[in-house]
Coordinates of C-alpha atoms and ligand atoms in Angstrom, one line a residue:
M1 CA 0.1 0.0 0.1
K2 CA 2.9 2.2 1.0
S3 CA 4.6 2.0 -2.7
V4 CA 0.9 2.7 -4.0
N5 CA 0.4 6.1 -2.0
S6 CA 3.9 7.2 -3.1
F7 CA 3.6 6.1 -7.1
M8 CA 0.1 8.1 -6.5
S9 CA 1.4 11.4 -4.9
R10 CA 4.0 11.4 -8.1
I11 CA 0.9 11.0 -10.2
I12 CA -1.3 13.7 -8.8
K13 CA 1.4 15.8 -8.8
R14 CA 2.4 15.5 -12.3
N15 CA -1.0 15.4 -13.3
P16 CA -3.0 18.3 -11.3
G17 CA -6.7 18.8 -11.6
E18 CA -7.2 15.5 -13.5
P19 CA -9.4 13.2 -11.0
E20 CA -10.5 10.5 -13.4
F21 CA -7.1 9.9 -14.8
H22 CA -5.9 9.6 -10.9
Q23 CA -8.8 7.2 -10.1
A24 CA -8.1 4.9 -13.4
V25 CA -4.2 5.1 -12.4
Q26 CA -4.9 4.2 -8.8
E27 CA -7.1 1.1 -9.9
V28 CA -4.6 -0.1 -12.0
A29 CA -1.8 0.6 -9.7
E30 CA -3.4 -1.2 -6.7
S31 CA -3.4 -4.5 -9.2
V32 CA 0.0 -3.8 -10.8
L33 CA 2.3 -2.7 -8.2
P34 CA 2.0 -5.7 -5.5
Y35 CA 2.3 -8.0 -8.7
I36 CA 5.8 -6.4 -10.2
E37 CA 6.8 -6.1 -6.5
D38 CA 9.3 -9.1 -6.8
K39 CA 9.9 -8.8 -10.8
P40 CA 12.8 -6.5 -11.1
V41 CA 12.4 -6.3 -14.9
Y42 CA 9.2 -4.3 -14.7
V43 CA 10.6 -2.2 -11.7
K44 CA 13.9 -1.2 -13.2
T45 CA 12.4 -0.4 -16.5
K46 CA 9.6 2.0 -15.2
I47 CA 7.2 0.3 -16.9
L48 CA 4.3 1.8 -14.8
E49 CA 5.5 5.0 -14.8
R50 CA 6.2 5.1 -18.7
M51 CA 2.7 3.7 -19.3
T52 CA 1.1 6.4 -17.4
E53 CA 2.5 9.0 -19.4
P54 CA 0.8 9.6 -22.7
E55 CA 3.3 9.0 -25.8
R56 CA 1.6 12.1 -27.1
V57 CA -1.1 14.8 -26.6
I58 CA -2.5 16.8 -29.3
I59 CA -5.0 19.7 -28.5
F60 CA -6.8 21.6 -31.2
R61 CA -9.1 24.6 -31.9
V62 CA -12.3 23.5 -33.5
P63 CA -14.1 26.5 -35.1
W64 CA -17.5 25.8 -36.5
M65 CA -20.6 27.6 -37.6
T66 CA -24.2 27.2 -36.5
D67 CA -27.2 27.1 -38.7
S68 CA -28.1 30.8 -37.8
G69 CA -24.5 32.0 -38.6
E70 CA -23.0 32.1 -35.4
V71 CA -19.3 31.1 -34.8
E72 CA -18.7 28.6 -32.3
V73 CA -15.2 27.5 -30.9
N74 CA -14.8 24.1 -29.0
R75 CA -11.6 22.3 -27.8
G76 CA -10.5 18.9 -29.7
F77 CA -8.2 16.5 -28.3
R78 CA -6.4 13.1 -29.1
V79 CA -4.6 11.1 -26.4
Q80 CA -1.9 8.6 -28.3
M81 CA -1.5 6.9 -25.0
S82 CA 0.5 3.6 -26.2
S83 CA 1.6 2.2 -29.2
A84 CA 3.6 -0.9 -27.6
I85 CA 1.2 -3.6 -29.2
G86 CA -0.3 -2.0 -32.0
P87 CA -1.4 1.8 -33.6
Y88 CA -3.2 3.9 -31.1
K89 CA -6.9 2.7 -31.0
G90 CA -10.0 4.1 -29.1
G91 CA -12.7 5.9 -29.6
L92 CA -13.7 9.7 -30.0
R93 CA -16.6 11.3 -27.2
F94 CA -18.5 14.3 -27.9
H95 CA -20.0 15.5 -24.8
P96 CA -19.7 18.9 -23.0
S97 CA -17.8 17.2 -19.9
V98 CA -14.8 16.4 -22.1
N99 CA -11.4 17.7 -20.9
L100 CA -8.0 16.0 -20.6
S101 CA -8.4 14.3 -17.3
T102 CA -11.6 12.2 -19.1
L103 CA -9.7 11.5 -22.0
K104 CA -6.3 10.6 -20.3
F105 CA -8.4 7.9 -18.1
L106 CA -10.2 6.7 -21.0
A107 CA -6.8 6.3 -22.8
F108 CA -5.2 4.5 -20.4
E109 CA -8.0 2.2 -19.6
Q110 CA -8.3 1.5 -23.5
T111 CA -4.5 0.5 -23.4
F112 CA -5.3 -2.4 -20.8
K113 CA -8.7 -3.4 -22.6
N114 CA -7.1 -3.5 -25.9
S115 CA -4.6 -5.7 -24.9
L116 CA -6.9 -7.9 -23.2
T117 CA -8.5 -8.7 -26.4
Q118 CA -5.1 -10.2 -27.5
L119 CA -5.5 -8.3 -31.2
P120 CA -2.7 -5.6 -32.1
L121 CA -4.2 -2.4 -31.0
G122 CA -2.6 0.4 -28.8
G123 CA -4.3 2.5 -26.8
G124 CA -5.8 6.3 -27.4
K125 CA -8.8 8.3 -27.2
G126 CA -10.2 11.5 -28.4
G127 CA -12.8 13.8 -28.6
S128 CA -14.1 17.3 -28.1
D129 CA -16.2 19.0 -25.5
F130 CA -19.0 20.0 -28.3
D131 CA -22.4 19.0 -27.1
P132 CA -24.1 17.2 -30.2
K133 CA -27.7 17.7 -28.2
G134 CA -30.1 19.7 -30.3
K135 CA -27.8 20.2 -33.1
S136 CA -29.0 19.9 -36.5
D137 CA -27.7 17.5 -39.0
R138 CA -25.9 20.1 -40.7
E139 CA -24.3 21.6 -37.5
I140 CA -22.9 18.3 -36.8
M141 CA -21.7 17.9 -40.0
N142 CA -19.9 21.2 -39.8
F143 CA -18.6 20.3 -36.8
C144 CA -17.2 17.0 -37.5
Q145 CA -15.6 18.3 -40.9
S146 CA -13.9 21.0 -39.1
F147 CA -12.7 18.5 -36.2
M148 CA -11.2 16.3 -39.2
T149 CA -9.7 19.1 -40.7
E150 CA -6.9 19.5 -37.8
L151 CA -7.1 15.4 -36.7
F152 CA -6.3 14.2 -40.2
R153 CA -2.8 15.2 -40.1
H154 CA -2.3 13.1 -36.7
I155 CA -4.1 9.8 -37.9
H156 CA -3.3 7.1 -40.3
S157 CA -4.7 3.5 -40.9
D158 CA -1.3 2.4 -39.6
N159 CA -0.7 4.7 -36.6
D160 CA -3.9 5.9 -35.0
V161 CA -7.2 4.7 -35.8
P162 CA -10.3 6.6 -34.0
A163 CA -14.0 5.1 -33.5
G164 CA -17.2 6.2 -31.4
D165 CA -17.9 6.7 -27.9
I166 CA -20.4 8.7 -26.4
G167 CA -21.9 11.0 -29.0
V168 CA -20.2 9.6 -32.0
G169 CA -22.0 7.0 -33.5
A170 CA -22.5 6.1 -37.0
R171 CA -23.5 9.6 -38.6
E172 CA -20.5 11.2 -36.9
I173 CA -18.0 8.6 -38.2
G174 CA -19.4 9.2 -41.5
F175 CA -18.8 13.0 -41.8
M176 CA -15.3 12.3 -40.3
F177 CA -14.6 9.6 -42.9
G178 CA -16.0 11.5 -45.6
Q179 CA -13.8 14.5 -44.8
Y180 CA -10.4 12.3 -44.0
K181 CA -10.8 11.1 -47.5
R182 CA -11.1 14.3 -49.2
L183 CA -8.3 15.6 -47.3
K184 CA -5.8 12.8 -47.9
N185 CA -7.2 11.6 -51.2
E186 CA -7.1 7.9 -49.9
F187 CA -9.6 5.3 -48.8
T188 CA -8.3 3.4 -46.0
G189 CA -9.4 2.0 -42.8
V190 CA -8.5 5.2 -40.8
L191 CA -11.8 5.0 -38.6
T192 CA -13.7 2.1 -37.4
G193 CA -17.7 2.2 -36.7
K194 CA -18.2 3.0 -40.5
G195 CA -21.2 2.2 -42.3
H196 CA -21.2 -1.2 -44.0
S197 CA -21.4 -0.2 -47.4
Y198 CA -17.8 1.8 -46.9
G199 CA -15.9 -0.5 -45.1
G200 CA -17.6 -1.1 -41.7
S201 CA -17.8 -4.2 -39.9
L202 CA -20.7 -6.5 -39.5
I203 CA -21.7 -6.6 -35.7
R204 CA -19.7 -3.7 -34.8
P205 CA -22.6 -1.9 -33.9
E206 CA -23.9 -4.5 -31.7
A207 CA -20.3 -5.6 -30.5
T208 CA -19.8 -3.7 -27.2
G209 CA -23.4 -4.7 -25.8
Y210 CA -23.2 -8.1 -27.1
G211 CA -20.0 -8.9 -25.9
L212 CA -20.9 -7.5 -22.4
V213 CA -23.6 -10.2 -22.5
Y214 CA -21.2 -12.8 -23.4
F215 CA -18.8 -12.2 -20.8
V216 CA -21.6 -12.2 -17.8
L217 CA -22.4 -15.6 -19.4
H218 CA -19.2 -16.8 -18.3
M219 CA -19.0 -15.0 -14.9
L220 CA -22.5 -17.0 -14.4
K221 CA -21.3 -20.2 -15.8
L222 CA -18.7 -20.0 -13.3
H223 CA -21.1 -20.2 -10.6
Q224 CA -23.5 -22.6 -12.0
R225 CA -25.9 -20.0 -13.1
S226 CA -27.7 -18.9 -16.1
I227 CA -29.2 -15.7 -17.5
D228 CA -32.4 -16.8 -18.1
G229 CA -35.2 -15.5 -16.1
K230 CA -33.2 -13.1 -14.4
I231 CA -34.1 -9.5 -13.8
V232 CA -31.5 -6.9 -15.4
A233 CA -31.3 -3.3 -14.5
I234 CA -29.5 -1.5 -17.1
S235 CA -28.4 2.0 -17.4
G236 CA -28.0 4.5 -20.5
S237 CA -29.8 4.3 -23.7
G238 CA -27.6 4.6 -26.3
N239 CA -25.4 2.0 -28.5
V240 CA -24.1 -0.2 -25.4
A241 CA -27.4 -0.4 -23.7
Q242 CA -29.6 -1.2 -26.6
Y243 CA -27.4 -4.0 -27.9
A244 CA -26.8 -5.3 -24.6
L245 CA -30.4 -5.3 -23.9
E246 CA -31.1 -7.2 -27.3
K247 CA -28.8 -9.7 -26.2
C248 CA -30.6 -10.1 -22.7
I249 CA -33.8 -10.5 -24.4
E250 CA -32.9 -13.0 -26.9
L251 CA -31.4 -14.8 -23.7
G252 CA -34.5 -14.9 -21.9
A253 CA -33.6 -12.3 -19.4
K254 CA -36.0 -9.7 -18.1
V255 CA -34.7 -5.9 -18.6
V256 CA -36.5 -3.7 -16.7
T257 CA -34.6 -0.3 -16.9
L258 CA -32.9 2.0 -19.2
S259 CA -32.1 5.5 -18.4
D260 CA -30.4 8.8 -19.9
S261 CA -29.1 12.0 -18.3
S262 CA -32.6 13.1 -17.0
G263 CA -33.7 10.0 -15.1
Y264 CA -34.7 6.5 -15.7
I265 CA -37.8 4.2 -16.9
Y266 CA -39.1 1.3 -14.9
D267 CA -40.8 -0.9 -16.8
Q268 CA -41.9 -4.1 -14.6
N269 CA -43.4 -6.0 -17.5
G270 CA -39.8 -6.1 -19.1
I271 CA -38.6 -4.3 -22.6
D272 CA -39.3 -6.7 -25.5
A273 CA -38.1 -6.5 -28.5
D274 CA -40.9 -4.3 -30.0
K275 CA -40.3 -2.0 -27.1
L276 CA -36.5 -2.0 -28.0
A277 CA -37.4 -0.9 -31.7
Y278 CA -39.3 1.9 -30.7
V279 CA -36.2 3.1 -28.2
M280 CA -33.8 2.7 -31.2
R281 CA -36.0 4.9 -33.1
L282 CA -36.6 7.4 -30.2
K283 CA -32.8 7.9 -29.6
N284 CA -31.2 6.8 -32.9
E285 CA -33.2 8.9 -35.2
E286 CA -35.5 11.0 -33.6
R287 CA -32.9 11.8 -30.6
G288 CA -35.4 12.2 -28.1
R289 CA -35.5 11.5 -24.4
I290 CA -36.0 8.2 -22.7
K291 CA -39.1 10.0 -20.5
A292 CA -40.9 9.6 -23.8
Y293 CA -40.8 5.7 -23.0
A294 CA -42.6 5.7 -20.1
E295 CA -45.5 8.2 -21.6
R296 CA -45.9 5.7 -24.5
F297 CA -45.9 2.4 -22.5
G298 CA -47.4 3.7 -19.4
C299 CA -44.7 2.9 -17.0
A300 CA -42.8 4.7 -14.3
F301 CA -40.1 7.4 -14.9
V302 CA -38.1 8.5 -12.0
A303 CA -36.6 12.0 -12.8
G304 CA -33.1 12.7 -11.8
K305 CA -32.0 9.3 -10.6
T306 CA -30.2 6.2 -11.7
P307 CA -31.9 2.7 -11.8
W308 CA -29.8 1.3 -8.9
E309 CA -32.6 1.4 -6.5
V310 CA -34.8 -1.0 -8.2
N311 CA -35.1 -4.9 -7.5
C312 CA -32.7 -7.0 -10.0
D313 CA -30.5 -9.8 -10.3
I314 CA -27.9 -8.3 -12.6
A315 CA -26.7 -4.7 -13.0
L316 CA -25.4 -3.5 -16.3
P317 CA -24.0 0.3 -15.9
C318 CA -23.9 1.2 -19.9
A319 CA -24.3 4.9 -19.2
T320 CA -21.0 6.6 -18.4
Q321 CA -17.9 7.1 -15.7
N322 CA -18.9 7.1 -12.3
E323 CA -22.7 6.5 -12.3
L324 CA -22.7 4.2 -9.8
L325 CA -21.6 5.5 -6.3
E326 CA -21.4 3.5 -3.2
E327 CA -24.9 4.0 -1.7
D328 CA -26.0 2.7 -5.2
A329 CA -23.8 -0.4 -4.6
K330 CA -25.5 -1.0 -1.1
M331 CA -28.8 -0.7 -2.3
L332 CA -28.1 -3.1 -5.3
I333 CA -27.1 -6.0 -2.9
K334 CA -30.2 -5.3 -0.4
N335 CA -32.3 -5.6 -3.4
G336 CA -31.0 -9.0 -4.2
C337 CA -28.3 -7.9 -7.0
F338 CA -25.5 -10.4 -7.2
C339 CA -23.7 -9.7 -10.5
V340 CA -22.7 -6.6 -11.9
A341 CA -20.9 -5.9 -15.1
E342 CA -19.7 -2.8 -16.5
G343 CA -20.9 -1.8 -20.2
A344 CA -19.5 1.9 -19.7
N345 CA -15.9 2.8 -19.1
M346 CA -15.5 3.2 -15.2
P347 CA -19.1 3.7 -14.6
C348 CA -18.6 2.2 -10.8
T349 CA -16.8 4.5 -8.1
P350 CA -13.8 2.7 -6.1
E351 CA -16.0 2.9 -3.1
A352 CA -18.9 1.0 -4.9
I353 CA -16.2 -1.6 -6.5
E354 CA -14.9 -2.1 -2.9
I355 CA -18.4 -3.0 -1.7
F356 CA -19.1 -5.2 -4.3
E357 CA -15.7 -7.1 -3.8
N358 CA -16.1 -7.4 0.1
N359 CA -19.7 -8.7 -0.4
D360 CA -18.7 -11.2 -2.8
I361 CA -20.6 -10.0 -5.6
L362 CA -19.9 -10.7 -9.1
Y363 CA -18.3 -7.7 -10.5
A364 CA -16.2 -7.2 -13.5
P365 CA -14.6 -4.1 -14.7
G366 CA -15.3 -2.3 -18.1
K367 CA -12.0 -2.7 -19.7
A368 CA -12.8 -6.3 -19.5
T369 CA -16.6 -6.7 -20.3
N370 CA -16.8 -3.8 -22.8
A371 CA -13.9 -4.7 -24.8
G372 CA -16.1 -6.3 -27.4
G373 CA -16.7 -3.1 -29.1
V374 CA -13.0 -2.2 -29.9
A375 CA -12.3 -5.9 -30.5
V376 CA -14.6 -6.0 -33.5
S377 CA -13.1 -2.5 -34.4
G378 CA -10.0 -4.5 -34.6
L379 CA -11.7 -6.8 -36.9
E380 CA -13.0 -4.3 -38.9
M381 CA -9.1 -3.0 -39.6
S382 CA -8.5 -6.5 -40.3
Q383 CA -11.2 -6.9 -42.7
N384 CA -10.2 -3.2 -44.3
A385 CA -6.3 -4.1 -44.6
L386 CA -7.7 -7.6 -46.3
R387 CA -10.5 -5.5 -48.8
L388 CA -13.0 -7.9 -47.9
S389 CA -15.7 -8.3 -45.6
W390 CA -16.6 -11.0 -43.0
S391 CA -20.2 -12.5 -42.7
R392 CA -22.1 -11.4 -39.3
A393 CA -21.8 -15.5 -38.4
E394 CA -18.0 -15.2 -38.6
V395 CA -17.5 -11.8 -37.0
D396 CA -20.0 -13.0 -34.1
Q397 CA -18.1 -15.9 -33.4
K398 CA -15.0 -14.1 -33.2
L399 CA -16.4 -11.9 -31.0
Q400 CA -17.8 -14.8 -28.7
E401 CA -14.1 -16.3 -28.8
I402 CA -12.7 -12.9 -27.9
M403 CA -14.7 -12.6 -25.0
E404 CA -14.1 -16.1 -23.6
N405 CA -10.6 -15.4 -23.8
I406 CA -10.7 -12.4 -21.8
H407 CA -12.9 -14.1 -19.2
R408 CA -9.9 -16.7 -19.0
T409 CA -7.4 -14.2 -18.6
C410 CA -9.1 -12.6 -15.6
I411 CA -9.2 -15.9 -14.2
Q412 CA -5.6 -16.9 -14.8
Y413 CA -4.5 -13.5 -12.8
G414 CA -7.4 -12.9 -10.9
Y415 CA -7.4 -15.4 -7.7
Q416 CA -5.9 -13.7 -4.3
P417 CA -3.9 -15.4 -1.8
D418 CA -7.7 -16.1 0.1
G419 CA -8.8 -17.8 -2.9
R420 CA -11.2 -15.1 -3.8
L421 CA -11.4 -14.0 -7.4
S422 CA -11.2 -10.4 -8.3
Y423 CA -11.8 -9.8 -12.0
V424 CA -10.4 -6.1 -11.4
Q425 CA -7.1 -7.6 -10.7
G426 CA -7.0 -10.0 -13.3
A427 CA -8.0 -7.6 -16.0
N428 CA -5.4 -5.0 -14.6
I429 CA -2.6 -7.9 -14.5
G430 CA -3.6 -9.7 -17.8
G431 CA -3.6 -6.3 -19.5
F432 CA -0.2 -5.0 -18.0
I433 CA 1.8 -8.1 -19.2
R434 CA 1.3 -7.8 -22.7
V435 CA 2.0 -4.2 -23.2
A436 CA 5.0 -4.3 -20.4
D437 CA 6.6 -7.3 -22.4
A438 CA 6.5 -5.3 -25.5
M439 CA 7.6 -2.2 -24.2
I440 CA 10.7 -4.1 -22.4
A441 CA 11.4 -5.7 -26.3
Q442 CA 11.5 -2.4 -27.4
G443 CA 14.0 -0.9 -25.5
L444 CA 13.8 2.8 -23.8
V445 CA 11.2 4.4 -26.1
Ligands
LIG501 N1 -15.2 3.6 -27.4 C1 -15.1 2.4 -27.7 C2 -14.4 1.9 -26.1 O1 -14.6 2.6 -25.2 C3 -14.7 1.7 -28.8 C4 -13.3 2.0 -29.2 C5 -13.0 1.5 -30.7 O2 -13.6 0.8 -31.1 O3 -11.9 1.6 -31.0 O4 -13.8 1.2 -26.2

């Protein structure tokens, strides 16, 4: 613990005002520092010190014009965290909360997540404090084109391949891909999450949500349990939540909640496939609020709250970072929840995770459970490089294998001296080793 404290005080001093980055590093340091203690090869080469320093950070101005002719200025970022095992890889987030701290935490997490997939993917993340909410398609296009007009000189299919994240979906990727192609005069796989007609992989839209549920199946199987008939609480209503919900329905679970930044809906009858089709229309086309679901289907809408107060067996936080707090963790346990798996990045606070681990709740962190999205992005890169397209069944099969492998890695490194399994420890150490060994092999770079 002493070495974690001194490691963290250095991190905090060197990265002031970046609480999310400190939080992500602390969680990894708590697993990795005890692991490397008796392995001088990692200590002498200062691997963790180097991993917590981005290889490069690009910050740029993004000017654009609204439909009414107003000039707006946003800030764009790309954090190129690690290229030890492959080109920088990770999404772009457009949200008013985006700042350097958020993107450094995300890029750091991404490095471990990508390593866990076993694919050749380094770690990166980017985005802007631009708020897509309420903007017209033309304003979104103006912004995306301006953003790419700077970013294009820093990325390439062989060195940095962004994708989507919060606020960046197929529409935004399309606009950015178009602008990149125009500026560079080349048609390459420089972004993933593209539309299928211009190089996108089948199953990429579904991959994060499906992968999350595939991982949960392995967690349950280890304890001779199944998902069939279980009550599931999901937060969020975007890409990850939608496809986690779809897979849960297919496997016979009953999902009772969805949420957005204004509150959550509680549908005790369960959200079925028709209701999901409505949610997809509402969120992806009309870009409306989840409250409309409650009005349409006559169920409860709880304003200003997250879903962690409902009765459920399984909780899947799929909204955003730090959305599940200590008191939520206690409430979930009180209400019978026995499994928590993260669809979002870092949705549970450290205090909540401690509650789960101390109460023997099956808990697994996002860098393991939500890796399916970036994994299929990796498969999209392979298909683009080969200039061909794999079938849905082929990609889904590979996704299932990757999630099973990640679960196996967590088990390999996650057992603690008292015999308890910590998916946090397993994911952190499993992700660390591959990047660390590549860094050592490549010398002091
Ligand atoms: N933003 C996603 C994540 O958090 C996907 C990144 C990608 O596909 O590159 O992993």
